Amino acid sequence: MLCPCGSSLPFNACCQLYITQQKHPSTPEQLMRSRFSAYATKNGQYVFDTYAASQRLKQSVTEIQTWADECIWLALKIHESDETTVEFSAYYVVDQTLCELREKSNFTIEQGQWRYIDGDITVHNEIVTVKRNEVCPCNNYPTAWSTKRNKKFKHCCAKQIGI
Ligand SMILES: [Zn+2]
Ligand SMILES: [Zn+2]
């Protein structure tokens, strides 16, 4: 499958390398993308592990995992990134509602590795209610794994992805 981060690369040549620790992200954007792909592939442990140490104290793998599992992660859009920040929008469906979360995230290096600190959320919108028999929202917010097929939501992203 293609990488959930939207890079157009195969997952195993993109974020999976970071998630399985064969490679380490060399920029905040790579880390951010890999964290989104970890959410999309339901890998709460990686999301936890890539928080800065001070933030890990406030987080629980179980809570992250529950959130990852509850959401259908559709698409990631990177607006801007520089040496220590990334501004992105993540599109996801939870409780049959399509949401956009736009955030400017802050990153730091700890023991040679990029880590996520926190972010300022600038947009957190409920875009539309998604019904099981309506066209899947990935037609407008293309995921890496299904685009413009006009399938019903229940036959498309509602089934989630299989790795
Ligand atoms: Zn990727
Ligand atoms: Zn879909």
PDB file of C-alpha atoms and ligand atoms in Angstrom:
ATOM      1  CA  MET A   1       0.000   0.000   0.000  1.00  0.00           C
ATOM      2  CA  LEU A   2       0.974   3.641  -0.360  1.00  0.00           C
ATOM      3  CA  CYS A   3       2.159   5.469   2.705  1.00  0.00           C
ATOM      4  CA  PRO A   4      -0.680   7.062   4.712  1.00  0.00           C
ATOM      5  CA  CYS A   5       1.342  10.287   4.963  1.00  0.00           C
ATOM      6  CA  GLY A   6       0.546  11.053   1.343  1.00  0.00           C
ATOM      7  CA  SER A   7       4.119  10.994   0.046  1.00  0.00           C
ATOM      8  CA  SER A   8       3.096   8.776  -2.918  1.00  0.00           C
ATOM      9  CA  LEU A   9       5.800   6.303  -1.856  1.00  0.00           C
ATOM     10  CA  PRO A  10       5.076   2.744  -0.777  1.00  0.00           C
ATOM     11  CA  PHE A  11       4.538   2.518   2.989  1.00  0.00           C
ATOM     12  CA  ASN A  12       7.534   0.174   3.315  1.00  0.00           C
ATOM     13  CA  ALA A  13       9.788   2.716   1.585  1.00  0.00           C
ATOM     14  CA  CYS A  14       8.472   5.667   3.618  1.00  0.00           C
ATOM     15  CA  CYS A  15       7.105   5.960   7.143  1.00  0.00           C
ATOM     16  CA  GLN A  16       7.257   2.244   7.913  1.00  0.00           C
ATOM     17  CA  LEU A  17      11.069   2.533   7.987  1.00  0.00           C
ATOM     18  CA  TYR A  18      10.762   5.011  10.860  1.00  0.00           C
ATOM     19  CA  ILE A  19       7.952   3.206  12.641  1.00  0.00           C
ATOM     20  CA  THR A  20       9.977  -0.020  12.656  1.00  0.00           C
ATOM     21  CA  GLN A  21      13.115   1.950  13.583  1.00  0.00           C
ATOM     22  CA  GLN A  22      15.121   0.880  10.568  1.00  0.00           C
ATOM     23  CA  LYS A  23      15.681   4.593  10.024  1.00  0.00           C
ATOM     24  CA  HIS A  24      15.365   7.690  12.173  1.00  0.00           C
ATOM     25  CA  PRO A  25      13.590  10.818  10.933  1.00  0.00           C
ATOM     26  CA  SER A  26      16.137  13.471  10.032  1.00  0.00           C
ATOM     27  CA  THR A  27      13.682  16.376  10.004  1.00  0.00           C
ATOM     28  CA  PRO A  28      10.633  17.412  12.063  1.00  0.00           C
ATOM     29  CA  GLU A  29       8.481  16.917   8.966  1.00  0.00           C
ATOM     30  CA  GLN A  30       9.614  13.308   8.579  1.00  0.00           C
ATOM     31  CA  LEU A  31       8.815  12.659  12.229  1.00  0.00           C
ATOM     32  CA  MET A  32       5.429  14.365  11.893  1.00  0.00           C
ATOM     33  CA  ARG A  33       4.567  12.327   8.819  1.00  0.00           C
ATOM     34  CA  SER A  34       5.614   9.102  10.495  1.00  0.00           C
ATOM     35  CA  ARG A  35       3.491   9.910  13.545  1.00  0.00           C
ATOM     36  CA  PHE A  36       0.459  10.444  11.312  1.00  0.00           C
ATOM     37  CA  SER A  37       1.186   7.140   9.553  1.00  0.00           C
ATOM     38  CA  ALA A  38       1.521   5.485  12.954  1.00  0.00           C
ATOM     39  CA  TYR A  39      -1.936   6.773  13.918  1.00  0.00           C
ATOM     40  CA  ALA A  40      -3.290   5.583  10.579  1.00  0.00           C
ATOM     41  CA  THR A  41      -1.816   2.118  11.050  1.00  0.00           C
ATOM     42  CA  LYS A  42      -2.892   2.031  14.708  1.00  0.00           C
ATOM     43  CA  ASN A  43       0.594   2.032  16.209  1.00  0.00           C
ATOM     44  CA  GLY A  44       0.051   3.871  19.488  1.00  0.00           C
ATOM     45  CA  GLN A  45       3.416   2.791  20.860  1.00  0.00           C
ATOM     46  CA  TYR A  46       5.333   4.678  18.156  1.00  0.00           C
ATOM     47  CA  VAL A  47       3.261   7.813  18.739  1.00  0.00           C
ATOM     48  CA  PHE A  48       4.055   7.540  22.448  1.00  0.00           C
ATOM     49  CA  ASP A  49       7.752   6.834  21.927  1.00  0.00           C
ATOM     50  CA  THR A  50       8.220   9.880  19.695  1.00  0.00           C
ATOM     51  CA  TYR A  51       6.924  12.384  22.246  1.00  0.00           C
ATOM     52  CA  ALA A  52       9.608  14.411  24.043  1.00  0.00           C
ATOM     53  CA  ALA A  53      10.473  12.881  27.423  1.00  0.00           C
ATOM     54  CA  SER A  54       8.673  15.639  29.366  1.00  0.00           C
ATOM     55  CA  GLN A  55       5.490  14.920  27.387  1.00  0.00           C
ATOM     56  CA  ARG A  56       5.655  11.141  27.798  1.00  0.00           C
ATOM     57  CA  LEU A  57       5.075  11.688  31.517  1.00  0.00           C
ATOM     58  CA  LYS A  58       1.643  13.140  30.670  1.00  0.00           C
ATOM     59  CA  GLN A  59       0.700  10.554  28.055  1.00  0.00           C
ATOM     60  CA  SER A  60      -0.487   6.982  28.168  1.00  0.00           C
ATOM     61  CA  VAL A  61       0.009   4.448  25.395  1.00  0.00           C
ATOM     62  CA  THR A  62      -3.464   3.073  26.098  1.00  0.00           C
ATOM     63  CA  GLU A  63      -5.138   6.445  25.593  1.00  0.00           C
ATOM     64  CA  ILE A  64      -3.192   7.118  22.409  1.00  0.00           C
ATOM     65  CA  GLN A  65      -4.034   3.643  21.141  1.00  0.00           C
ATOM     66  CA  THR A  66      -7.741   4.091  21.905  1.00  0.00           C
ATOM     67  CA  TRP A  67      -7.794   7.399  20.020  1.00  0.00           C
ATOM     68  CA  ALA A  68      -5.907   5.902  17.064  1.00  0.00           C
ATOM     69  CA  ASP A  69      -8.300   2.939  16.960  1.00  0.00           C
ATOM     70  CA  GLU A  70     -11.459   5.072  17.172  1.00  0.00           C
ATOM     71  CA  CYS A  71     -10.530   7.283  14.225  1.00  0.00           C
ATOM     72  CA  ILE A  72     -10.420   6.622  10.532  1.00  0.00           C
ATOM     73  CA  TRP A  73      -7.342   8.558   9.446  1.00  0.00           C
ATOM     74  CA  LEU A  74      -7.907   9.912   5.967  1.00  0.00           C
ATOM     75  CA  ALA A  75      -5.369  12.427   4.836  1.00  0.00           C
ATOM     76  CA  LEU A  76      -2.469  14.571   5.912  1.00  0.00           C
ATOM     77  CA  LYS A  77      -1.674  17.935   4.417  1.00  0.00           C
ATOM     78  CA  ILE A  78       1.575  19.708   5.262  1.00  0.00           C
ATOM     79  CA  HIS A  79       1.181  23.482   5.056  1.00  0.00           C
ATOM     80  CA  GLU A  80       4.639  24.579   6.107  1.00  0.00           C
ATOM     81  CA  SER A  81       7.677  23.214   7.868  1.00  0.00           C
ATOM     82  CA  ASP A  82      10.993  24.587   9.042  1.00  0.00           C
ATOM     83  CA  GLU A  83      13.860  23.575  11.362  1.00  0.00           C
ATOM     84  CA  THR A  84      11.736  23.011  14.459  1.00  0.00           C
ATOM     85  CA  THR A  85       8.061  23.362  13.490  1.00  0.00           C
ATOM     86  CA  VAL A  86       5.536  21.774  11.144  1.00  0.00           C
ATOM     87  CA  GLU A  87       2.100  23.143  10.349  1.00  0.00           C
ATOM     88  CA  PHE A  88      -0.291  20.504   9.079  1.00  0.00           C
ATOM     89  CA  SER A  89      -3.923  19.511   8.737  1.00  0.00           C
ATOM     90  CA  ALA A  90      -5.036  15.996   9.546  1.00  0.00           C
ATOM     91  CA  TYR A  91      -8.405  14.789   8.263  1.00  0.00           C
ATOM     92  CA  TYR A  92     -10.116  11.986  10.120  1.00  0.00           C
ATOM     93  CA  VAL A  93     -13.528  10.538  10.804  1.00  0.00           C
ATOM     94  CA  VAL A  94     -14.673   9.856  14.333  1.00  0.00           C
ATOM     95  CA  ASP A  95     -18.229   8.961  15.364  1.00  0.00           C
ATOM     96  CA  GLN A  96     -19.288   9.429  11.735  1.00  0.00           C
ATOM     97  CA  THR A  97     -18.037  13.000  11.672  1.00  0.00           C
ATOM     98  CA  LEU A  98     -15.344  14.183   9.309  1.00  0.00           C
ATOM     99  CA  CYS A  99     -12.967  16.494  11.154  1.00  0.00           C
ATOM    100  CA  GLU A 100     -10.020  18.690  10.305  1.00  0.00           C
ATOM    101  CA  LEU A 101      -7.348  19.284  12.881  1.00  0.00           C
ATOM    102  CA  ARG A 102      -4.873  21.997  11.902  1.00  0.00           C
ATOM    103  CA  GLU A 103      -1.895  22.391  14.166  1.00  0.00           C
ATOM    104  CA  LYS A 104       1.481  24.079  14.302  1.00  0.00           C
ATOM    105  CA  SER A 105       3.690  21.550  16.056  1.00  0.00           C
ATOM    106  CA  ASN A 106       6.956  22.042  17.893  1.00  0.00           C
ATOM    107  CA  PHE A 107       9.815  19.574  17.746  1.00  0.00           C
ATOM    108  CA  THR A 108      13.118  19.115  19.513  1.00  0.00           C
ATOM    109  CA  ILE A 109      16.121  16.806  19.415  1.00  0.00           C
ATOM    110  CA  GLU A 110      16.682  14.508  22.380  1.00  0.00           C
ATOM    111  CA  GLN A 111      19.595  12.091  22.447  1.00  0.00           C
ATOM    112  CA  GLY A 112      20.077  12.592  18.763  1.00  0.00           C
ATOM    113  CA  GLN A 113      16.443  11.883  17.812  1.00  0.00           C
ATOM    114  CA  TRP A 114      13.681  14.230  16.729  1.00  0.00           C
ATOM    115  CA  ARG A 115      10.803  14.299  19.199  1.00  0.00           C
ATOM    116  CA  TYR A 116       7.382  15.960  19.210  1.00  0.00           C
ATOM    117  CA  ILE A 117       6.801  18.426  22.042  1.00  0.00           C
ATOM    118  CA  ASP A 118       3.365  19.964  21.529  1.00  0.00           C
ATOM    119  CA  GLY A 119       1.412  22.156  19.170  1.00  0.00           C
ATOM    120  CA  ASP A 120      -0.931  25.079  18.807  1.00  0.00           C
ATOM    121  CA  ILE A 121      -4.233  23.985  17.322  1.00  0.00           C
ATOM    122  CA  THR A 122      -5.496  26.685  14.972  1.00  0.00           C
ATOM    123  CA  VAL A 123      -8.455  24.822  13.468  1.00  0.00           C
ATOM    124  CA  HIS A 124     -10.497  21.983  14.875  1.00  0.00           C
ATOM    125  CA  ASN A 125     -13.576  21.723  12.708  1.00  0.00           C
ATOM    126  CA  GLU A 126     -16.320  19.237  12.236  1.00  0.00           C
ATOM    127  CA  ILE A 127     -16.665  19.393   8.450  1.00  0.00           C
ATOM    128  CA  VAL A 128     -19.584  17.102   7.766  1.00  0.00           C
ATOM    129  CA  THR A 129     -21.485  14.126   9.124  1.00  0.00           C
ATOM    130  CA  VAL A 130     -20.623  10.988   7.230  1.00  0.00           C
ATOM    131  CA  LYS A 131     -23.395   8.484   6.653  1.00  0.00           C
ATOM    132  CA  ARG A 132     -22.688   4.850   5.941  1.00  0.00           C
ATOM    133  CA  ASN A 133     -24.621   4.875   2.668  1.00  0.00           C
ATOM    134  CA  GLU A 134     -23.144   8.104   1.328  1.00  0.00           C
ATOM    135  CA  VAL A 135     -20.059   8.530  -0.811  1.00  0.00           C
ATOM    136  CA  CYS A 136     -16.929   8.131   1.253  1.00  0.00           C
ATOM    137  CA  PRO A 137     -15.266  11.398   2.343  1.00  0.00           C
ATOM    138  CA  CYS A 138     -11.968  10.145   0.892  1.00  0.00           C
ATOM    139  CA  ASN A 139     -13.312  11.301  -2.461  1.00  0.00           C
ATOM    140  CA  ASN A 140     -12.753  14.856  -1.286  1.00  0.00           C
ATOM    141  CA  TYR A 141      -9.984  14.176   1.205  1.00  0.00           C
ATOM    142  CA  PRO A 142      -7.992  11.529  -0.641  1.00  0.00           C
ATOM    143  CA  THR A 143      -6.252   8.960   1.435  1.00  0.00           C
ATOM    144  CA  ALA A 144      -3.166   7.226   0.183  1.00  0.00           C
ATOM    145  CA  TRP A 145      -5.110   4.004  -0.167  1.00  0.00           C
ATOM    146  CA  SER A 146      -8.357   4.999  -1.830  1.00  0.00           C
ATOM    147  CA  THR A 147      -9.105   7.951  -4.044  1.00  0.00           C
ATOM    148  CA  LYS A 148     -12.050   9.000  -6.144  1.00  0.00           C
ATOM    149  CA  ARG A 149     -13.704   5.644  -6.378  1.00  0.00           C
ATOM    150  CA  ASN A 150     -17.101   6.973  -5.350  1.00  0.00           C
ATOM    151  CA  LYS A 151     -17.677   4.035  -3.102  1.00  0.00           C
ATOM    152  CA  LYS A 152     -20.096   4.230  -0.247  1.00  0.00           C
ATOM    153  CA  PHE A 153     -18.499   5.021   3.073  1.00  0.00           C
ATOM    154  CA  LYS A 154     -19.505   1.646   4.483  1.00  0.00           C
ATOM    155  CA  HIS A 155     -17.733  -0.135   1.625  1.00  0.00           C
ATOM    156  CA  CYS A 156     -14.685   2.131   1.729  1.00  0.00           C
ATOM    157  CA  CYS A 157     -12.863   3.809   4.586  1.00  0.00           C
ATOM    158  CA  ALA A 158     -15.355   2.630   7.183  1.00  0.00           C
ATOM    159  CA  LYS A 159     -13.679  -0.739   6.792  1.00  0.00           C
ATOM    160  CA  GLN A 160     -10.363   0.906   7.635  1.00  0.00           C
ATOM    161  CA  ILE A 161      -7.108  -0.149   6.231  1.00  0.00           C
ATOM    162  CA  GLY A 162      -5.476  -3.523   6.340  1.00  0.00           C
ATOM    163  CA  ILE A 163      -1.717  -3.643   6.502  1.00  0.00           C
TER     164      ILE A 163
HETATM  165 ZN    ZN B   1       5.174   8.325   4.759  1.00  0.00          ZN
HETATM  166 ZN    ZN B   2     -12.890   6.003   1.548  1.00  0.00          ZN
END
